[in-house]
XYZ file of C-alpha atoms in Angstrom:
689
model
C 0.000 0.000 0.000
C 1.123 3.619 -0.565
C 2.876 5.572 2.201
C -0.399 7.394 2.885
C -3.069 4.648 2.982
C -5.904 7.111 3.698
C -5.260 9.670 0.952
C -8.245 8.737 -1.214
C -10.450 7.761 1.701
C -10.052 11.236 3.234
C -11.093 12.886 -0.019
C -14.142 10.624 -0.409
C -15.132 10.924 3.252
C -14.942 14.724 3.232
C -17.057 14.933 0.110
C -19.672 12.625 1.651
C -19.667 14.552 4.953
C -20.116 17.868 3.181
C -23.016 16.557 1.096
C -24.489 14.857 4.154
C -24.356 17.975 6.337
C -25.932 20.135 3.644
C -28.730 17.603 3.025
C -29.519 17.274 6.756
C -29.830 21.042 7.104
C -32.172 21.148 4.115
C -34.191 18.359 5.700
C -34.534 20.370 8.917
C -35.979 23.295 6.940
C -38.924 21.138 5.977
C -37.670 19.680 2.706
C -39.208 16.428 1.475
C -38.486 13.341 3.555
C -37.560 11.632 0.274
C -34.072 12.929 1.015
C -33.829 10.330 3.777
C -33.184 7.719 1.091
C -30.335 9.801 -0.311
C -28.843 10.189 3.181
C -29.063 6.468 3.828
C -27.169 5.750 0.602
C -24.459 8.245 1.579
C -24.128 6.680 5.024
C -23.902 3.217 3.499
C -21.190 4.333 1.049
C -19.181 5.911 3.861
C -19.541 2.785 6.005
C -18.255 0.557 3.215
C -15.295 2.825 2.424
C -14.344 3.024 6.124
C -14.336 -0.744 6.452
C -12.055 -1.093 3.420
C -9.393 1.041 5.170
C -10.101 -0.663 8.522
C -11.572 2.392 10.271
C -14.094 0.609 12.483
C -15.084 3.681 14.525
C -16.015 5.624 11.384
C -17.920 2.636 9.996
C -19.801 2.267 13.304
C -20.678 5.976 13.257
C -22.065 5.656 9.713
C -24.038 2.600 10.829
C -25.461 4.595 13.759
C -26.635 7.240 11.280
C -28.370 4.524 9.272
C -30.098 3.332 12.463
C -31.232 6.879 13.276
C -32.646 7.542 9.790
C -34.094 4.174 8.776
C -37.381 4.541 10.739
C -38.194 7.686 8.729
C -37.574 6.309 5.226
C -41.301 5.992 4.535
C -42.585 8.442 7.131
C -44.520 11.547 6.145
C -43.689 14.950 7.559
C -40.494 16.361 8.991
C -37.900 14.493 11.007
C -37.979 15.147 14.754
C -35.372 17.658 15.832
C -33.853 15.181 18.314
C -33.140 12.768 15.453
C -31.513 15.506 13.386
C -29.370 16.504 16.382
C -28.278 12.879 16.805
C -27.269 12.624 13.134
C -25.311 15.886 13.299
C -23.475 14.719 16.419
C -22.432 11.568 14.622
C -21.268 13.633 11.643
C -19.140 15.794 13.965
C -17.585 12.694 15.522
C -16.850 11.158 12.109
C -15.377 14.447 10.857
C -13.075 14.529 13.875
C -11.875 10.976 13.229
C -11.302 11.691 9.526
C -9.286 14.755 10.526
C -7.211 12.624 12.901
C -6.130 10.518 9.917
C -4.073 13.488 8.665
C -1.240 12.570 11.039
C -0.680 8.830 11.562
C -0.657 7.986 15.251
C -2.565 11.122 16.289
C -4.825 10.490 19.259
C -8.455 9.830 18.617
C -10.650 12.874 19.187
C -12.767 12.812 22.290
C -16.379 11.884 21.785
C -18.656 14.915 21.720
C -20.725 15.794 24.779
C -24.226 14.626 23.938
C -25.870 16.613 26.733
C -26.298 19.727 24.562
C -26.020 20.678 20.901
C -22.437 21.268 19.832
C -21.123 24.635 18.726
C -18.260 23.482 16.485
C -14.946 25.336 16.854
C -14.235 24.683 13.190
C -17.025 24.152 10.663
C -17.246 20.906 8.735
C -16.782 22.692 5.406
C -13.237 23.698 6.383
C -12.037 20.173 5.560
C -12.732 20.770 1.880
C -10.628 23.922 1.938
C -7.837 22.178 3.823
C -7.828 19.365 1.269
C -7.263 21.815 -1.567
C -4.653 23.775 0.367
C -2.755 20.556 1.057
C -2.568 19.947 -2.696
C -1.504 23.511 -3.640
C 2.152 22.427 -3.909
C 1.155 19.807 -6.462
C -0.797 22.359 -8.479
C 2.131 24.792 -8.390
C 4.517 22.045 -9.474
C 2.204 21.235 -12.377
C 1.999 24.894 -13.405
C 5.761 25.274 -13.156
C 6.241 22.171 -15.299
C 3.884 23.558 -17.950
C 5.755 26.885 -17.927
C 9.098 25.101 -18.347
C 7.682 23.017 -21.191
C 6.497 26.189 -22.882
C 9.998 27.597 -22.534
C 11.340 24.483 -24.277
C 8.708 25.020 -26.948
C 10.236 28.458 -27.525
C 13.501 26.691 -28.322
C 11.682 24.502 -30.841
C 10.290 27.615 -32.488
C 13.850 28.911 -32.868
C 14.730 25.569 -34.476
C 11.775 25.996 -36.831
C 13.126 29.382 -37.898
C 16.484 27.724 -38.609
C 14.716 25.120 -40.729
C 12.989 27.935 -42.623
C 16.388 29.474 -43.362
C 17.651 26.089 -44.572
C 14.577 25.893 -46.792
C 15.421 29.254 -48.387
C 19.020 28.151 -48.909
C 17.817 24.926 -50.498
C 15.588 26.945 -52.824
C 18.521 29.119 -53.866
C 20.777 26.104 -54.417
C 18.119 24.413 -56.527
C 17.640 27.557 -58.616
C 21.389 27.901 -59.115
C 21.674 24.268 -60.222
C 18.671 24.389 -62.558
C 19.945 23.064 -65.919
C 20.176 25.754 -68.569
C 20.734 24.825 -72.188
C 23.802 26.690 -73.356
C 25.270 26.284 -76.822
C 28.283 23.959 -76.830
C 27.578 22.605 -73.335
C 25.336 19.641 -74.144
C 27.870 17.204 -72.668
C 27.376 18.771 -69.218
C 23.582 18.786 -69.335
C 23.067 15.225 -68.061
C 25.266 15.786 -65.009
C 23.615 19.125 -64.298
C 20.156 17.560 -64.421
C 21.222 14.856 -61.960
C 22.677 17.425 -59.557
C 19.543 19.548 -59.868
C 17.387 16.491 -59.117
C 19.283 15.892 -55.888
C 18.992 19.560 -54.891
C 15.271 19.531 -55.672
C 14.802 16.408 -53.503
C 16.646 18.207 -50.701
C 14.389 21.237 -51.050
C 11.235 19.096 -50.914
C 12.470 17.137 -47.885
C 13.333 20.299 -45.965
C 9.940 21.733 -46.878
C 8.159 18.647 -45.515
C 10.169 18.808 -42.263
C 9.329 22.504 -41.897
C 5.596 21.920 -42.342
C 5.463 18.909 -40.005
C 7.487 20.664 -37.322
C 5.295 23.752 -37.556
C 2.068 21.732 -37.215
C 3.461 19.771 -34.249
C 4.581 22.935 -32.455
C 1.170 24.549 -32.929
C -0.609 21.449 -31.571
C 1.692 21.224 -28.538
C 1.210 24.932 -27.863
C -2.584 24.551 -27.961
C -2.525 21.547 -25.613
C -0.222 23.304 -23.138
C -2.466 26.367 -23.057
C -5.499 24.219 -22.270
C -3.564 22.289 -19.607
C -2.409 25.503 -17.971
C -5.941 26.905 -17.846
C -7.249 23.657 -16.346
C -4.481 23.537 -13.726
C -5.084 27.163 -12.720
C -8.776 26.469 -12.257
C -8.019 23.359 -10.169
C -5.913 25.521 -7.855
C -8.934 27.653 -6.982
C -11.835 26.826 -4.654
C -15.475 27.784 -5.032
C -16.701 30.126 -2.298
C -19.738 27.878 -1.927
C -17.457 25.467 -0.034
C -18.028 27.716 2.986
C -21.787 27.605 3.033
C -22.537 24.258 4.692
C -20.097 24.854 7.536
C -21.358 28.395 8.170
C -24.957 27.228 8.146
C -24.046 24.533 10.692
C -22.415 27.211 12.850
C -25.565 29.357 12.695
C -27.859 26.438 13.336
C -25.929 24.963 16.274
C -25.335 28.346 17.911
C -29.051 29.105 17.652
C -29.918 25.719 19.169
C -27.543 26.367 22.070
C -29.292 29.706 22.735
C -32.875 28.499 22.101
C -33.279 30.729 19.048
C -34.577 30.146 15.539
C -32.644 31.195 12.420
C -32.904 31.012 8.640
C -29.579 31.091 6.819
C -29.253 32.301 3.211
C -26.043 32.436 1.151
C -25.245 33.690 -2.363
C -22.124 34.010 -4.509
C -20.888 30.444 -4.169
C -19.729 30.314 -7.805
C -16.880 32.791 -7.182
C -13.560 30.923 -7.185
C -10.689 32.029 -4.938
C -7.361 30.931 -3.636
C -7.791 28.413 -0.812
C -5.655 30.435 1.613
C -7.817 33.553 1.175
C -10.975 31.519 1.573
C -9.724 29.706 4.687
C -8.685 32.958 6.383
C -11.964 34.633 5.491
C -13.837 31.597 6.785
C -12.486 32.082 10.305
C -13.775 35.668 10.280
C -17.161 34.655 8.891
C -17.634 31.983 11.546
C -17.226 34.682 14.206
C -19.633 37.037 12.413
C -22.298 34.335 12.132
C -21.937 33.421 15.806
C -22.041 37.094 16.744
C -25.180 37.634 14.685
C -26.968 34.786 16.443
C -25.692 35.593 19.945
C -26.023 39.405 19.899
C -28.271 40.272 16.980
C -31.052 37.740 16.582
C -33.715 38.035 19.290
C -35.495 35.177 20.979
C -38.692 33.937 19.273
C -40.802 35.676 21.936
C -39.037 39.020 21.446
C -39.393 38.754 17.686
C -43.131 38.064 17.969
C -43.565 41.171 20.124
C -41.561 43.211 17.552
C -43.756 41.939 14.728
C -40.973 39.891 13.136
C -40.965 36.242 12.033
C -39.865 33.932 14.842
C -36.871 32.776 12.823
C -34.211 35.426 12.517
C -32.542 35.779 9.108
C -28.781 35.741 8.471
C -27.705 36.466 4.871
C -24.215 35.970 3.464
C -23.425 37.503 0.079
C -20.031 37.027 -1.599
C -19.285 39.245 -4.584
C -16.458 40.764 -6.576
C -16.324 44.546 -6.399
C -13.611 46.030 -8.577
C -10.282 44.710 -7.341
C -11.685 43.203 -4.118
C -13.782 40.332 -2.904
C -16.566 41.451 -0.550
C -18.047 39.153 2.095
C -21.268 40.784 3.324
C -22.926 39.239 6.403
C -26.236 40.784 7.496
C -28.896 39.929 10.057
C -32.385 41.283 10.767
C -31.962 41.350 14.541
C -32.012 44.083 17.150
C -28.933 45.942 15.907
C -25.897 46.907 17.943
C -26.674 48.342 21.371
C -24.810 51.669 21.090
C -25.581 52.636 24.692
C -24.375 49.206 25.775
C -21.075 49.815 23.919
C -20.694 53.134 25.772
C -21.227 51.438 29.125
C -18.789 48.642 28.197
C -16.175 51.204 27.156
C -16.530 52.984 30.502
C -16.142 49.663 32.310
C -12.950 49.085 30.350
C -11.470 52.299 31.769
C -12.232 54.918 29.123
C -13.109 58.345 30.488
C -16.579 59.802 30.137
C -15.179 62.658 28.040
C -13.427 60.249 25.667
C -16.541 58.142 25.238
C -18.749 61.204 24.688
C -16.486 62.309 21.819
C -17.167 59.068 19.904
C -20.061 59.007 17.450
C -22.080 55.878 16.704
C -19.756 54.724 13.907
C -16.656 55.103 16.077
C -18.348 53.252 18.927
C -19.195 50.370 16.612
C -15.580 50.158 15.421
C -14.521 50.142 19.077
C -15.985 46.635 19.258
C -13.500 45.486 16.627
C -10.537 46.269 18.876
C -11.399 43.467 21.267
C -11.999 43.369 24.985
C -15.427 45.024 24.794
C -18.690 43.100 24.824
C -22.343 44.016 25.240
C -23.278 40.542 26.498
C -24.774 40.501 30.009
C -22.973 37.277 30.971
C -20.221 35.015 29.680
C -21.419 31.911 27.830
C -19.931 29.406 25.413
C -20.645 31.667 22.450
C -20.467 35.247 23.801
C -19.316 37.514 26.574
C -15.521 37.610 26.309
C -15.154 40.448 23.772
C -12.975 38.312 21.487
C -15.169 37.452 18.477
C -14.941 40.723 16.545
C -11.275 41.057 17.420
C -10.746 37.734 15.612
C -12.566 39.191 12.603
C -10.378 42.308 12.585
C -7.126 40.334 12.814
C -8.165 37.992 9.985
C -9.094 40.854 7.681
C -5.916 42.778 8.485
C -3.893 39.652 7.699
C -5.414 39.732 4.220
C -4.853 43.478 3.896
C -8.576 44.182 3.790
C -11.075 46.536 5.401
C -14.242 46.219 7.518
C -17.372 48.336 7.258
C -20.204 48.066 9.789
C -23.749 49.379 9.435
C -26.389 48.970 12.142
C -29.947 50.175 12.678
C -31.807 49.697 15.972
C -34.525 47.092 15.631
C -33.629 46.393 11.969
C -30.321 44.555 12.137
C -26.576 44.819 11.496
C -24.407 44.281 8.457
C -20.660 43.651 8.213
C -18.741 43.992 4.940
C -15.289 42.452 4.741
C -13.467 43.651 1.616
C -10.221 41.809 0.941
C -7.828 42.196 -2.002
C -7.392 39.377 -4.449
C -4.486 37.211 -3.441
C -5.196 34.779 -6.248
C -8.444 34.706 -8.183
C -9.658 33.633 -11.591
C -11.158 36.477 -13.633
C -12.263 37.214 -17.169
C -10.052 40.028 -18.426
C -9.586 42.296 -21.434
C -5.960 42.080 -22.588
C -4.511 45.433 -23.704
C -1.088 46.752 -24.653
C 0.471 50.141 -23.936
C 4.085 51.308 -24.133
C 5.046 47.767 -25.118
C 3.549 46.375 -21.868
C 0.749 43.785 -21.988
C -1.802 44.156 -19.180
C -5.229 42.835 -18.125
C -8.312 44.831 -17.109
C -11.117 42.886 -15.312
C -13.805 42.357 -17.933
C -16.673 43.035 -15.533
C -15.417 46.642 -15.283
C -15.342 47.200 -19.069
C -18.366 49.049 -20.430
C -17.305 49.795 -24.019
C -14.384 50.056 -26.425
C -13.990 52.750 -29.048
C -11.505 54.551 -31.287
C -10.380 58.028 -30.292
C -8.168 60.641 -31.886
C -6.218 63.518 -30.320
C -9.080 65.912 -31.131
C -11.461 63.877 -28.945
C -9.468 64.666 -25.789
C -10.329 67.925 -24.000
C -7.837 69.470 -21.598
C -8.674 71.718 -18.698
C -7.726 72.602 -15.154
C -9.342 69.374 -13.932
C -7.310 67.254 -16.358
C -8.074 65.430 -19.583
C -11.550 64.170 -20.455
C -13.544 62.683 -23.326
C -17.248 62.506 -24.098
C -19.026 59.202 -23.501
C -22.799 59.064 -24.014
C -22.977 62.877 -23.777
C -21.088 62.827 -20.459
C -17.543 64.111 -19.874
C -15.459 61.428 -18.161
C -11.771 61.472 -17.114
C -9.259 60.257 -19.666
C -5.969 58.437 -19.017
C -3.460 57.491 -21.687
C -2.111 54.257 -20.245
C 1.292 54.526 -21.934
C 1.900 57.839 -20.148
C 0.765 56.382 -16.803
C 3.145 53.434 -17.190
C 5.985 55.496 -18.647
C 6.016 59.240 -17.902
C 7.674 59.878 -21.255
C 4.657 58.472 -23.122
C 2.720 60.880 -25.342
C -0.519 60.695 -27.274
C 0.068 59.478 -30.851
C -0.483 62.232 -33.402
C -2.172 61.889 -36.752
C -4.001 58.628 -36.059
C -6.693 57.084 -33.924
C -6.081 54.604 -31.114
C -8.289 52.309 -29.032
C -9.815 53.423 -25.742
C -11.600 51.331 -23.116
C -14.459 52.762 -21.054
C -14.269 51.268 -17.553
C -16.564 51.536 -14.547
C -15.346 51.536 -10.950
C -16.993 52.199 -7.606
C -16.211 55.922 -7.986
C -17.365 56.417 -11.573
C -16.321 56.027 -15.212
C -13.065 56.723 -17.050
C -11.677 56.259 -20.553
C -8.320 54.485 -20.817
C -6.354 54.989 -24.033
C -4.178 52.052 -25.147
C -2.017 51.150 -28.120
C -3.945 48.006 -29.036
C -6.519 45.483 -27.821
C -5.673 41.765 -27.774
C -9.116 40.393 -26.856
C -10.611 38.716 -23.802
C -9.159 35.793 -21.856
C -9.536 34.069 -18.494
C -6.565 34.752 -16.272
C -5.461 34.111 -12.707
C -4.451 37.126 -10.616
C -1.361 36.690 -8.464
C 0.034 39.085 -5.845
C 3.057 41.182 -6.709
C 6.268 40.523 -4.764
C 6.383 42.649 -1.610
C 9.365 44.754 -2.727
C 8.294 45.133 -6.357
C 7.931 48.802 -7.410
C 4.346 49.428 -8.395
C 1.747 52.071 -9.137
C -1.569 52.584 -7.417
C -3.565 51.153 -10.339
C -1.608 47.862 -10.522
C -3.306 45.238 -8.356
C -1.370 42.131 -9.280
C 0.132 40.065 -12.062
C -0.859 37.161 -14.271
C 1.144 34.657 -16.284
C 0.560 34.113 -19.982
C 0.742 30.680 -21.578
C 4.544 30.884 -21.821
C 4.893 31.830 -18.161
C 5.675 35.495 -18.861
C 4.270 37.982 -16.298
C 1.557 40.451 -17.273
C 0.192 43.302 -15.183
C -3.369 43.174 -13.842
C -4.868 46.651 -13.501
C -7.347 47.847 -10.883
C -10.454 49.613 -12.268
C -10.681 51.755 -9.094
C -7.002 52.652 -9.383
C -7.306 53.506 -13.098
C -10.266 55.835 -12.518
C -8.436 57.564 -9.667
C -5.275 57.892 -11.783
C -7.330 59.364 -14.643
C -8.742 62.015 -12.305
C -5.379 63.177 -11.030
C -3.300 62.580 -14.178
C -1.629 65.562 -15.849
C -3.121 65.737 -19.364
C -0.935 63.958 -21.896
C 0.320 66.230 -24.646
C 0.112 64.798 -28.152
C 3.274 63.976 -30.014
C 4.396 66.614 -32.506
C 2.816 65.936 -35.861
C 5.179 63.678 -37.754
C 6.318 64.577 -41.255
C 4.390 62.347 -43.656
C 6.918 61.437 -46.333
C 5.332 60.844 -49.767
C 5.990 57.464 -51.389
C 5.093 56.439 -54.947
C 4.062 52.771 -55.315
C 4.440 51.428 -58.860
C 2.842 48.048 -59.627
C 0.462 46.685 -62.250
C -1.224 44.378 -59.672
C -4.161 45.929 -57.801
C -3.730 43.524 -54.868
C -0.056 44.382 -54.433
C -0.717 48.137 -54.688
C -3.453 48.002 -52.039
C -1.342 45.866 -49.683
C 1.695 48.127 -49.929
C -0.450 51.258 -49.596
C -2.068 49.892 -46.400
C 1.299 49.005 -44.847
C 2.893 52.358 -45.670
C -0.063 54.500 -44.583
C -0.325 52.628 -41.284
C 3.348 53.468 -40.734
C 2.668 57.187 -41.311
C 3.645 57.592 -44.966
C 1.621 59.424 -47.621
C 1.115 57.135 -50.616
C 0.403 57.743 -54.306
C -0.171 54.918 -56.797
C 0.913 54.249 -60.376
C -0.175 51.273 -62.509
C 2.852 51.321 -64.857
C 6.412 52.620 -65.014
C 5.427 55.072 -67.759
C 2.612 56.439 -65.611
C 5.003 56.681 -62.642
C 7.476 58.850 -64.569
C 4.719 61.328 -65.417
C 3.507 61.464 -61.797
C 7.065 61.813 -60.446
C 7.654 64.947 -62.514
C 4.605 66.640 -60.912
C 5.500 65.956 -57.258
C 8.632 65.435 -55.219
C 8.700 61.939 -53.602
C 10.834 60.574 -50.794
C 10.872 57.019 -52.208
C 9.827 54.862 -55.163
C 8.533 51.327 -54.419
C 8.628 49.573 -57.808
C 7.597 46.204 -59.223
C 10.031 44.643 -61.702
C 7.850 42.656 -64.107
C 5.347 45.089 -65.649
C 4.006 45.386 -69.201
C 6.015 47.888 -71.209
C 8.823 49.404 -69.188
C 10.174 47.076 -66.475
C 11.149 48.113 -62.974
C 14.833 47.809 -63.878
C 14.352 50.220 -66.757
C 12.329 52.607 -64.590
C 15.168 52.849 -62.051
C 17.708 53.408 -64.838
C 15.567 56.242 -66.264
C 15.229 57.807 -62.799
C 18.985 57.707 -62.242
C 19.539 59.412 -65.597
C 17.041 62.213 -64.834
C 18.726 65.211 -63.072
C 15.451 66.056 -61.265
C 14.855 62.512 -59.955
C 18.292 60.897 -59.723
C 18.639 61.335 -55.923
C 15.268 59.733 -55.007
C 15.864 56.236 -53.553
C 14.109 53.251 -55.121
C 13.278 49.793 -53.764
C 12.399 46.941 -56.107
C 9.671 44.441 -55.133
C 9.541 41.339 -57.315
C 9.032 37.577 -57.422
C 12.426 37.128 -59.132
C 14.900 35.902 -56.519
C 17.857 34.809 -58.666
C 21.239 36.360 -57.742
C 21.651 37.772 -61.241
C 18.327 39.625 -60.855
C 19.457 41.116 -57.546
C 22.739 42.113 -59.175
C 20.912 43.765 -62.060
C 18.792 45.753 -59.587
C 21.917 47.052 -57.847
C 23.521 47.896 -61.198
C 20.400 49.839 -62.193
C 20.737 51.931 -59.029
C 18.091 50.441 -56.673
C 18.837 50.853 -52.960
C 16.783 47.818 -51.932
C 15.471 44.537 -53.305
C 12.566 42.568 -51.762
C 11.384 39.166 -53.006
C 7.588 38.799 -52.862
C 7.830 35.160 -51.805
C 9.826 36.265 -48.744
C 7.811 39.449 -48.156
C 7.859 40.666 -44.559
C 6.103 43.863 -43.488
C 8.607 44.671 -40.745
C 11.540 44.070 -43.095
C 10.035 46.446 -45.669
C 9.552 49.251 -43.135
C 13.000 48.681 -41.651
C 14.541 48.952 -45.119
C 12.811 52.126 -46.264
C 12.945 54.076 -42.982
C 16.604 55.173 -43.345
C 16.150 55.776 -47.086
C 13.482 58.465 -46.589
C 15.454 60.195 -43.802
């Protein structure tokens, strides 16, 4: 057997216990007794699994649950509360024994006291979180392995580029060895044809290797991306994992205090890092206990107040901008502000100091610990520790607490914690050469803006969105203070919404939407207020994750970005008889900031060139009538045009053709079969000055 004989049993047992606890609580609320059959099957499965791993105590506990539930399999109506209490006690005992299996040889947990309902110190649902946290190292190792494999894939891509170069060399060799019938050289023709055949076979073989290698690399890249996304999702835990344990806490605390409660929870589909969720869980357990002990009135008091006998506790988990918000509210009596004043005086504060505190400050005084409004100490209240535990947990996560209370109506706590690690849908943008992510739920629109759309005033830069002026931030300038608005062209802008309003964020380009996992920045990493974390792309490269709240705030205080000085638009004459080629070259050159005129023949180009001064000629070679070679020769012979550089673009790649272009006076030669947009722009940039 493996070194850990209980590894899979623990996972199965925890899943069964979580499902069991949730189903029992639903049963207590008056759900159909048909669920008894489901519970009996779960108990039977757990009993069988426990016997396989020789855990007799757990098997006996599952059997006791079967005994407690069997009489009600066919019964109508709700289960008696005593029976439900007995089942829950057995579940607590089994959970304790499963937990003891974590460390071989650990002492068996003491049997629970059956004289009163238990108030668990740690909710049952915590086991699920602990299971995931125990496997985090394995998830990280998997992610690291995928990142390293992607790095190796980058090396394969470099090899593919080398194969492409070999392919071009093979093409050139084959062209050079192509047999040419020359007078008086018939005796060499047979040998030349044989050599050419070998070179042609080499070219075809290299071409096949290049294609197969390219297809394989693309398939591996796709599989690795999917594996990385799956592994990142496995590393996260659904917030709904908390709900069963918190409901048990509320239910058992209410039973201990002879109160009635109804528990409601939403937002369970949000997925978070297990460590964040486990820390937040400890705080939420205290809030739920506090709500039952201090907030929810007894059934008699609630009847007198005109409320339902069962008090309501609602937990809502949501994502708000760059933070996760845990909101816990009750409909009880509210915080006793006068009671807090009296407790503060008992703790030694002076009357003058207490009188200076308003209601909000008095409420926050409870969070410091040592102050309680309970009349007597009990198992669940009276020591002034509960809210102090909440404060410490939230501070550990770097979060904040807001409290709102209304006498007779209830109290609400909001715990807002930053994302330590969370899966989000994001819009991927690029600015100043930096790729970054903006949470997609904050994006309201995307548009194209030009320099004229940005208004500048004493309050900063702004743009109009739906007839409303909103702050504008050019992201490249925010990331790099030397950044300036591009002149003479439009650029994308993203309209984002934060808790404080809207803003327009100008970027260089949009890369589309993707699911990404937010990770915290290293503690000593230099950062800006609008950067909330980092993400890793499929190759393991870091990308910034931007905070919508931070971006809106930065847009409001940003010094307006001045546009770049208008660039000189050098005129270029494109000469080609092919409409497709002319349109392609015109699009490339105009996007790069050049002004482009077109000519359909060399003769037409000469006429146009005499009417306007051009910075460059981009000329096809094979055209009806005058060829590109002849056009360049005519230009070099013309005193008015001889100093204008020319670049030839042709499908003829033979060395003698290149040599003829140089002899004619062309400054550049580009083969259409090897056409590369970046290479073209790199070649002509120095030629036009």
